[in-house]
Structure formats: structure tokens, C-alpha cells
Amino acid sequence: MSSENLTPTNWIRDNQEELVKLIQDLVRIPSVSGKEEDVQKFIYNKLKDLNLEPKYIYPDIEKLRENNDFFETTSFTKYGYENRPNVAGILRGTGKGKSICLNGHVDVVSPEPVEHWTYDPWGGEKVDDFIYGRGAADMKAGVASIIFALQALMETNTKLKGDVFIETTIDEEDGGIGGCLYMRLVQPKADAAIIPEPVGNTIGVASAGVMYFRVVVTGIPAHAATAHYGVNAIVKMVPIIKALKSLNEKRQKTIKYQYAEVDPSMKGKATTLNIGVINAGDWPSTVPALCILDCRIGFPPGETREMVIDQIERTIQDAANRDEWLRENPPKIEWFGWKARPHEQDPKHPFVKVLESNIKKFTKEIPIYIGGSAGLDARFFVHHGTPAISFGPYGEKIHSTDERVSVSSTLKTTEIIISTIIDWCGVELDK
Ligand SMILES: [Zn+2]
């Protein structure tokens, strides 16, 4: 086939072994949140070889702290942002078309306990259609697919009208603050964005808000033999736990989240208040004087952080008011860690329609629109005025042992992304 007839989608089919190798190379570089530097160096060099003008972008913590969505992620607290670059590149268009940003996170969750794996979590082993490893699906195959898509456009000398930004970001598993949020503050604003998270043949258009809070109840210490001189902080926490439990049940009955409830098992579970950690007492013979409870609340689009904070604080105060000790010694409530707002992308936006028609074209299936019950990087694009969707390959056992991703699905994802870029950015016909 002569190069004039070679389309980018034909090119990737002819070169699919390179895609397999790229996924494997990425999986073989461990990159648990906080330790992303090595994989980012690899990607930087790859983008450099492709003339995509890569640069490292290190998060500036002072700039981030001024932002209303900032919170200290666990990996920031542990490692800071000094050795954790984001990487950005660009495939320049001729300047008369709409731009697009392809974004993928490179951090992964811990593979522990590794002895439970059948395959080496950093081995990238390929068995039939699947590549195994931590991050294979979430989301190194997706990262490979966006790099490969740009490579195909360059190899076939496709002249786009709009710019294509590519970025690989850090910190997503922890909240994305130093990654996708920081990039929105410093990168050019694109007209649309795709994040190839492993959502299979669906279009991800929404994510949940997530916040953490802590309740601290104090009592009076005493020897257990004379417990009546003390006030037991664990016992005093019980009415608060009961109140939070009934608030959760009430919320689950009344709050709907259509994009999450596409999955029948999520019906009536659109919001969850999880009692996550309790710390209290240090000795069976002592009346505990301190009880600390840590919780997570997930809430769907339609609710704001302020609404949820108000509801939870009122619930705890009401429970405290019904108890003589707690009325006089009110529990302290602290909001810490995660404070993500939910997001929802209008599925009728022209960009979403362009993607949908390409999914139909390549898969012969009508994609469904879904929403996640956790926080997602896509929210940062949408909150900053760039329409964004999650669309990526089919994977299994994400965040679990023997995580794996389908190669044929990654190939198809790449074709769909290329075709969407061409439709959205436009192509100069006279080369
Ligand atoms: Zn992910």
C-alpha cells in the first residue's frame, strides 16, 4: 500500500505489535502514586522521538493552594510534588480547527498483596488477548492508545487543522490535585477532552463528589473498676454512628443518579456514607476518653459540597443535642482529605455526539452513558469549561489482583480516538 492511501486507522492495524509493546513497557515501570517519575521520563522520551514537543510540568504547591478544589492528597503528604512531573506534548494543527486534549494518568494503586497474583504485577505478560499487570487497564493501555493515536497521525502525515494536546498526569488515584487539576491551571484550554479510562464500550459522562470527614468525641478517663467516675467516649459515639447510618439510608432512598444506576446493582446506592475508621481506647481496664471516627461521603451530580456538609453537620449536632453529655461537650467535626465536587457532562454536546458516532461506526454498537461513584479527573476539565468524557479499553479486576486489559479493545479504542480527532479537529485535504 502506498503511503498516500494509508489511513491512520490502517496504520495502527498494521503496527499493532508496537501498541502491545508500548502497553507492556508502561506496565513494566512501577508507578504507584507518588513514584511516577520513571514512567514519566519514559513517556517524555517517547514523545520526544515523535516530535511532539514534550515538557515536564511540576506542580507548584503555592499556586494550587489558592484553588478552591485544592486538598492535600495522601501521596502529596507522603512524597510532596518535587519529583513528580506531569508531561505535556502537542501535535500542532494548522490553526483553523478545534483543539482536543488527550489526558491519561500514569499513577497506579499498590499491587499488594503481590503473593495473591498469578502474574507478576510489573511483568506485563500477554496471554491470548490480555495483558496482565497493575495499571494495565487503569490506565496504561489508555495512555498507550493516545500516544499510539498521535504516532499514527504523524506516520501517515495527516495534517490536522486543530491542535492536539497530549498530557500524562500524576496523582489521579489520590484525587488528581497535582495532576489534572494543576494542568488545567497552566495548560492551554482545549475545546474538548478524552480520558481513556477503562470504561469499555461506554461513554463516561459523570462522576461523584467525594469528601472525608472526622468526628471527635471526648469523655473522661477512669479506671474500669470505678467506671462511673468516667465518661466513655466510645459509648458516646454510638448515637452519632446511628444517626449517620439512618442519614445514609434516607439519602439512598431519595437521591437518584441516573448515570450510575445504569448498572442495576447501583440502584438505590447512588450515594454512600461509609463509616471507615474508628480509633478509640488503649486498654481494657481504662474508660476511653477519646473516640475518633473517619468517614467518606460520595454524592452524585446535583448536590454541592456545601449542601452535603450542612446536612452531615446538622445530623451530628441533632444527635448530640439528644444526649446530655454531648450537648455540653459537642463533638468536633473536621473535613479533611478528599473534597471533590461531582461533575456531569451534557451528553448532547456536539463533541460527545462525534465520539458516539465513531463508537457506532467501529463497534456497530450503541454506547451507553455511564457515571462513576468515585471522583474522576474528568471533573477538572468540565469544571474549567472543557467538555470531557471518559472513553477507553475494556479491562478487568481494576485495583484488584491479576488486573488485565484487552489488546483488541485497546486497538479499537485507538481507532475510535483517531477517527474522533479527525472529525473534531478537521483535516487539511491539500497536503
Ligand atoms: Zn484510572
Coordinates of C-alpha atoms and ligand atoms in Angstrom, one line a residue:
M1 CA 0.0 0.0 0.0
S2 CA 1.4 3.4 -0.9
S3 CA 1.7 6.0 1.9
E4 CA -0.9 8.2 0.2
N5 CA -3.6 5.6 0.7
L6 CA -2.5 4.6 4.2
T7 CA -5.1 5.9 6.7
P8 CA -4.1 6.3 10.3
T9 CA -6.5 3.5 11.3
N10 CA -5.0 1.2 8.7
W11 CA -1.5 2.1 10.0
I12 CA -2.3 1.1 13.6
R13 CA -3.7 -2.2 12.5
D14 CA -0.5 -2.9 10.5
N15 CA 1.6 -1.9 13.5
Q16 CA -0.4 -3.4 16.4
E17 CA 2.6 -5.2 17.8
E18 CA 4.1 -1.8 18.6
L19 CA 1.0 -1.0 20.6
V20 CA 1.3 -4.2 22.6
K21 CA 5.0 -3.5 23.3
L22 CA 4.1 0.1 24.4
I23 CA 1.5 -1.2 26.9
Q24 CA 4.0 -3.7 28.2
D25 CA 6.8 -1.1 28.5
L26 CA 4.5 1.1 30.5
V27 CA 3.2 -1.7 32.8
R28 CA 6.9 -2.8 33.5
I29 CA 7.7 0.6 35.0
P30 CA 6.1 0.7 38.5
S31 CA 4.4 4.0 39.2
V32 CA 2.4 3.8 42.4
S33 CA 1.0 7.3 43.2
G34 CA 4.0 9.4 44.4
K35 CA 6.5 7.4 42.4
E36 CA 5.6 8.4 38.9
E37 CA 9.0 9.9 37.8
D38 CA 10.4 6.9 36.0
V39 CA 7.4 6.3 33.8
Q40 CA 7.1 10.0 33.1
K41 CA 10.7 10.0 31.8
F42 CA 9.9 7.1 29.6
I43 CA 6.9 8.9 28.1
Y44 CA 8.8 12.2 27.8
N45 CA 11.4 10.4 25.6
K46 CA 8.8 8.6 23.6
L47 CA 7.0 12.0 22.8
K48 CA 10.4 13.5 22.0
D49 CA 11.1 10.7 19.5
L50 CA 7.7 11.5 17.9
N51 CA 8.5 15.3 17.7
L52 CA 5.6 16.1 20.0
E53 CA 7.5 18.9 21.8
P54 CA 7.3 17.3 25.3
K55 CA 7.8 19.2 28.5
Y56 CA 7.8 18.4 32.2
I57 CA 5.3 20.3 34.3
Y58 CA 5.9 20.2 38.0
P59 CA 3.0 21.2 40.3
D60 CA 3.5 24.5 42.1
I61 CA 2.0 23.9 45.5
E62 CA 1.5 27.6 46.3
K63 CA -0.5 28.1 43.1
L64 CA -2.6 25.0 43.9
R65 CA -3.3 26.1 47.5
E66 CA -5.1 29.2 46.1
N67 CA -7.5 27.0 44.3
N68 CA -11.0 26.2 45.7
D69 CA -10.7 22.5 44.7
F70 CA -7.3 22.0 46.4
F71 CA -6.8 19.4 49.1
E72 CA -3.7 17.7 50.3
T73 CA -3.7 14.2 48.7
T74 CA -2.2 11.3 50.7
S75 CA 0.7 10.9 48.3
F76 CA 1.4 14.7 48.5
T77 CA 1.6 14.4 52.3
K78 CA 3.9 11.5 51.9
Y79 CA 6.1 12.5 49.0
G80 CA 5.4 16.1 48.1
Y81 CA 5.4 17.1 44.4
E82 CA 9.2 17.7 43.9
N83 CA 9.9 14.6 41.9
R84 CA 6.6 14.1 40.3
P85 CA 6.3 15.8 36.9
N86 CA 3.3 15.8 34.6
V87 CA 4.3 15.5 30.9
A88 CA 2.7 17.6 28.2
G89 CA 3.1 17.4 24.4
I90 CA 1.4 18.9 21.4
L91 CA 0.7 17.9 17.8
R92 CA 0.3 21.3 16.2
G93 CA -2.6 21.9 13.8
T94 CA -2.7 24.5 11.0
G95 CA -4.6 26.8 13.3
K96 CA -8.1 26.8 11.8
G97 CA -9.7 23.9 13.7
K98 CA -11.0 23.0 17.1
S99 CA -8.5 21.6 19.6
I100 CA -8.6 18.5 21.7
C101 CA -6.8 17.3 24.8
L102 CA -5.9 13.6 25.3
N103 CA -5.3 13.0 29.0
G104 CA -4.2 9.9 30.9
H105 CA -3.0 9.3 34.4
V106 CA 0.2 7.3 34.9
D107 CA -0.1 6.6 38.6
V108 CA -1.4 3.2 39.8
V109 CA -2.6 1.8 43.1
S110 CA -0.4 -0.6 45.1
P111 CA -0.4 -4.2 43.8
E112 CA -0.3 -5.6 47.4
P113 CA -0.7 -8.3 48.4
V114 CA 1.5 -9.4 45.5
E115 CA 1.6 -13.0 46.6
H116 CA -2.1 -13.2 45.6
W117 CA -1.2 -12.5 42.0
T118 CA -0.9 -15.3 39.4
Y119 CA 1.1 -13.0 37.2
D120 CA 3.9 -10.6 38.0
P121 CA 2.1 -7.2 38.7
W122 CA 5.0 -5.5 36.9
G123 CA 5.6 -8.2 34.3
G124 CA 3.2 -7.0 31.5
E125 CA 2.7 -10.7 30.5
K126 CA 0.5 -11.2 27.4
V127 CA -1.8 -14.3 27.4
D128 CA -4.2 -14.5 24.4
D129 CA -5.9 -11.2 24.1
F130 CA -5.0 -9.9 27.6
I131 CA -2.0 -8.1 29.1
Y132 CA -1.7 -8.5 32.9
G133 CA -0.3 -6.1 35.4
R134 CA -1.0 -3.4 37.9
G135 CA -2.3 -0.4 35.9
A136 CA -2.6 -2.5 32.7
A137 CA -6.2 -1.4 32.5
D138 CA -6.2 1.6 34.8
M139 CA -4.8 3.1 32.7
K140 CA -1.6 2.4 31.0
A141 CA -3.3 0.8 28.0
G142 CA -5.3 4.1 27.7
V143 CA -2.1 6.1 27.9
A144 CA -0.5 3.8 25.2
S145 CA -3.6 4.3 23.0
I146 CA -3.4 8.1 23.0
I147 CA 0.4 8.1 22.3
F148 CA -0.1 5.5 19.5
A149 CA -3.0 7.5 18.1
L150 CA -0.7 10.5 17.6
Q151 CA 2.0 8.4 16.2
A152 CA -0.4 7.0 13.6
L153 CA -1.5 10.6 12.6
M154 CA 2.2 11.6 12.2
E155 CA 3.3 8.4 10.4
T156 CA 0.5 8.9 7.8
N157 CA 1.3 12.6 7.5
T158 CA -2.3 13.6 8.4
K159 CA -2.5 17.4 8.6
L160 CA -4.9 18.4 11.3
K161 CA -6.5 21.8 11.5
G162 CA -6.8 21.9 15.3
D163 CA -4.1 21.3 17.9
V164 CA -4.0 18.0 19.8
F165 CA -2.6 18.3 23.3
I166 CA -1.4 15.2 25.0
E167 CA -0.8 15.0 28.7
T168 CA 0.1 12.3 31.1
T169 CA -0.6 13.2 34.7
I170 CA 0.2 12.2 38.3
D171 CA -1.8 11.9 41.5
E172 CA -5.1 10.7 40.0
E173 CA -5.7 7.7 42.3
D174 CA -5.4 10.1 45.2
G175 CA -7.6 12.9 43.8
G176 CA -5.7 14.4 40.8
I177 CA -4.7 17.7 42.5
G178 CA -1.1 17.9 41.4
G179 CA -2.0 16.2 38.1
C180 CA -5.1 17.1 36.1
L181 CA -6.2 20.0 38.3
Y182 CA -2.8 21.6 38.1
M183 CA -2.7 21.1 34.3
R184 CA -6.0 23.0 34.0
L185 CA -4.4 25.9 35.7
V186 CA -1.3 26.1 33.4
Q187 CA -2.1 24.4 30.1
P188 CA -3.9 26.0 27.1
K189 CA -7.7 25.4 27.3
A190 CA -8.8 22.8 24.8
D191 CA -12.2 22.6 23.1
A192 CA -12.7 19.0 24.2
A193 CA -11.0 16.3 26.1
I194 CA -10.9 12.5 26.1
I195 CA -9.6 10.5 29.1
P196 CA -9.2 6.8 28.1
E197 CA -10.1 5.3 31.4
P198 CA -11.1 1.6 31.1
V199 CA -14.8 2.0 30.6
G200 CA -15.2 -0.5 27.8
N201 CA -17.7 0.4 25.1
T202 CA -19.4 3.0 27.3
I203 CA -19.1 6.8 27.5
G204 CA -18.3 8.1 31.0
V205 CA -20.1 11.4 31.4
A206 CA -20.3 11.9 35.2
S207 CA -18.5 11.4 38.5
A208 CA -19.4 11.5 42.1
G209 CA -18.4 14.1 44.6
V210 CA -16.2 12.7 47.4
M211 CA -15.4 14.1 50.8
Y212 CA -13.9 12.9 54.0
F213 CA -14.8 14.0 57.5
R214 CA -13.8 13.2 61.0
V215 CA -15.9 13.3 64.2
V216 CA -14.0 13.6 67.5
V217 CA -15.9 12.8 70.8
T218 CA -14.2 13.3 74.2
G219 CA -15.1 11.7 77.5
I220 CA -13.5 11.4 80.9
P221 CA -10.9 8.8 81.6
A222 CA -11.3 6.5 84.6
H223 CA -10.3 3.1 85.9
A224 CA -12.7 0.5 84.7
A225 CA -13.3 -0.7 88.3
T226 CA -14.7 2.8 89.1
A227 CA -16.1 3.4 85.6
H228 CA -18.9 5.6 87.0
Y229 CA -16.3 8.4 87.6
G230 CA -15.6 8.5 83.8
V231 CA -17.5 9.1 80.6
N232 CA -16.9 6.5 77.9
A233 CA -16.2 8.2 74.6
I234 CA -16.8 5.1 72.5
V235 CA -20.3 4.7 74.0
K236 CA -20.9 8.4 73.4
M237 CA -20.0 7.9 69.7
V238 CA -22.7 5.2 69.3
P239 CA -25.7 7.6 68.9
I240 CA -23.7 9.6 66.3
I241 CA -22.9 6.4 64.3
K242 CA -26.6 5.5 64.4
A243 CA -27.6 9.0 63.2
L244 CA -25.1 8.8 60.3
K245 CA -26.4 5.3 59.4
S246 CA -30.0 6.5 59.2
L247 CA -29.0 9.6 57.3
N248 CA -27.3 7.2 54.8
E249 CA -30.4 5.1 54.5
K250 CA -32.6 8.2 54.0
R251 CA -30.3 9.6 51.3
Q252 CA -30.1 6.3 49.5
K253 CA -33.9 6.1 49.3
T254 CA -34.3 9.6 48.0
I255 CA -31.2 10.5 45.9
K256 CA -31.0 9.4 42.3
Y257 CA -28.1 9.3 39.9
Q258 CA -29.2 8.1 36.5
Y259 CA -25.8 7.5 35.0
A260 CA -24.6 5.3 37.9
E261 CA -28.0 3.4 38.1
V262 CA -27.4 2.2 34.5
D263 CA -25.7 -0.6 36.5
P264 CA -28.7 -2.3 38.1
S265 CA -26.7 -3.2 41.2
M266 CA -26.2 0.5 41.8
K267 CA -30.0 1.2 42.1
G268 CA -30.6 3.0 45.4
K269 CA -26.9 3.1 46.1
A270 CA -26.2 6.4 44.3
T271 CA -24.8 7.9 47.4
T272 CA -22.9 6.2 50.2
L273 CA -21.9 7.4 53.6
N274 CA -19.2 5.0 54.7
I275 CA -18.1 4.6 58.4
G276 CA -14.5 3.9 57.5
V277 CA -12.2 4.2 60.5
I278 CA -12.7 4.3 64.3
N279 CA -9.9 4.9 66.7
A280 CA -10.5 4.8 70.5
G281 CA -9.3 3.4 73.7
D282 CA -6.0 1.8 74.5
W283 CA -6.6 -0.6 77.4
P284 CA -9.5 -2.8 78.5
S285 CA -9.2 -1.5 82.1
T286 CA -9.5 2.2 81.2
V287 CA -12.6 4.1 80.3
P288 CA -11.7 5.7 76.9
A289 CA -11.7 9.5 76.9
L290 CA -11.3 9.9 73.2
C291 CA -13.1 8.4 70.1
I292 CA -12.2 9.4 66.6
L293 CA -14.4 8.4 63.6
D294 CA -13.4 8.9 59.9
C295 CA -16.0 8.7 57.2
R296 CA -16.3 9.1 53.4
I297 CA -19.4 10.5 51.7
G298 CA -19.9 10.0 48.0
F299 CA -22.6 12.2 46.4
P300 CA -23.9 12.4 42.8
P301 CA -24.2 15.4 40.5
G302 CA -27.0 17.7 41.6
E303 CA -25.7 18.1 45.2
T304 CA -23.0 20.6 46.1
R305 CA -20.3 20.2 48.7
E306 CA -22.0 22.9 50.8
M307 CA -25.3 21.1 50.8
V308 CA -23.7 17.8 51.9
I309 CA -21.5 19.5 54.6
D310 CA -24.6 21.2 56.0
Q311 CA -26.7 18.1 56.1
I312 CA -24.0 16.0 57.9
E313 CA -23.1 18.6 60.4
R314 CA -26.8 19.1 61.3
T315 CA -27.3 15.4 61.7
I316 CA -24.4 15.1 64.1
Q317 CA -25.5 18.2 66.1
D318 CA -29.0 16.9 66.3
A319 CA -27.8 13.5 67.7
A320 CA -25.5 15.4 70.1
N321 CA -28.4 17.5 71.3
R322 CA -30.3 14.4 72.4
D323 CA -27.5 13.4 74.8
E324 CA -26.8 15.3 78.0
W325 CA -23.0 14.8 77.9
L326 CA -22.7 15.6 74.1
R327 CA -24.9 18.6 74.5
E328 CA -22.4 20.1 76.9
N329 CA -19.4 18.6 75.2
P330 CA -20.2 18.8 71.5
P331 CA -18.4 16.6 69.1
K332 CA -15.8 18.3 66.8
I333 CA -16.3 17.8 63.1
E334 CA -13.4 18.2 60.7
W335 CA -13.4 18.0 56.9
F336 CA -10.1 16.6 55.7
G337 CA -8.6 15.0 52.6
W338 CA -10.8 14.4 49.6
K339 CA -13.2 17.3 48.7
A340 CA -14.1 16.6 45.1
R341 CA -17.2 18.1 43.5
P342 CA -19.3 15.9 41.3
H343 CA -19.5 16.6 37.6
E344 CA -21.8 15.9 34.7
Q345 CA -21.0 16.3 31.0
D346 CA -24.1 17.1 28.8
P347 CA -24.3 14.1 26.5
K348 CA -25.9 16.3 23.9
H349 CA -22.8 18.3 23.4
P350 CA -21.6 18.1 19.7
F351 CA -18.2 16.6 20.8
V352 CA -19.9 13.8 22.6
K353 CA -22.0 13.2 19.5
V354 CA -18.9 13.0 17.4
L355 CA -17.4 10.4 19.7
E356 CA -20.7 8.5 19.9
S357 CA -21.0 8.2 16.1
N358 CA -17.4 6.9 15.9
I359 CA -18.0 4.3 18.5
K360 CA -21.1 3.2 16.5
K361 CA -19.0 3.1 13.3
F362 CA -16.2 1.0 14.7
T363 CA -18.1 -1.3 17.1
K364 CA -21.6 -1.5 15.4
E365 CA -23.0 -0.9 18.9
I366 CA -24.8 1.9 20.5
P367 CA -22.8 3.0 23.5
I368 CA -24.4 3.7 26.9
Y369 CA -23.7 6.7 29.0
I370 CA -22.4 6.0 32.5
G371 CA -21.3 7.8 35.6
G372 CA -18.9 6.6 38.3
S373 CA -19.4 6.6 42.1
A374 CA -15.9 7.8 42.8
G375 CA -14.1 11.0 41.9
L376 CA -12.6 11.3 38.4
D377 CA -10.1 13.5 36.7
A378 CA -12.7 14.4 34.0
R379 CA -14.3 16.7 36.6
F380 CA -11.4 19.2 36.4
F381 CA -11.9 19.7 32.6
V382 CA -15.7 20.1 32.9
H383 CA -15.4 22.5 35.9
H384 CA -12.9 24.5 33.8
G385 CA -15.3 24.7 30.8
T386 CA -13.8 22.0 28.6
P387 CA -16.3 19.2 27.6
A388 CA -14.7 15.9 28.6
I389 CA -15.6 12.3 28.5
S390 CA -14.1 9.0 29.7
F391 CA -13.7 6.5 26.9
G392 CA -11.2 3.7 26.9
P393 CA -10.5 0.0 26.6
Y394 CA -12.1 -3.0 28.2
G395 CA -10.3 -4.1 31.4
E396 CA -11.0 -6.4 34.3
K397 CA -10.0 -6.7 38.0
I398 CA -9.2 -3.0 38.2
H399 CA -7.4 -2.2 41.5
S400 CA -7.5 -6.0 42.2
T401 CA -5.1 -8.9 41.7
D402 CA -4.5 -10.1 38.2
E403 CA -5.7 -6.8 36.7
R404 CA -5.8 -7.2 32.9
V405 CA -6.7 -5.3 29.7
S406 CA -7.9 -6.5 26.3
V407 CA -5.5 -5.7 23.5
S408 CA -8.1 -5.9 20.8
S409 CA -10.2 -3.5 22.7
T410 CA -7.3 -1.1 23.2
L411 CA -6.7 -1.3 19.4
K412 CA -10.4 -0.4 18.8
T413 CA -10.2 2.4 21.3
T414 CA -7.2 3.8 19.4
E415 CA -9.1 3.7 16.1
I416 CA -12.1 5.4 17.6
I417 CA -10.0 8.1 19.2
I418 CA -8.1 8.8 15.9
S419 CA -11.3 9.0 14.0
T420 CA -12.8 11.3 16.6
I421 CA -9.7 13.6 16.5
I422 CA -10.0 13.8 12.7
D423 CA -13.7 14.6 12.8
W424 CA -13.4 17.1 15.6
C425 CA -10.1 18.9 14.7
G426 CA -10.6 18.7 10.9
V427 CA -8.1 17.7 8.2
E428 CA -6.4 19.9 5.6
L429 CA -7.2 18.0 2.4
D430 CA -4.5 19.5 0.2
K431 CA -1.3 18.3 1.8
Ligands
ZN1 ZN -8.0 5.5 36.4

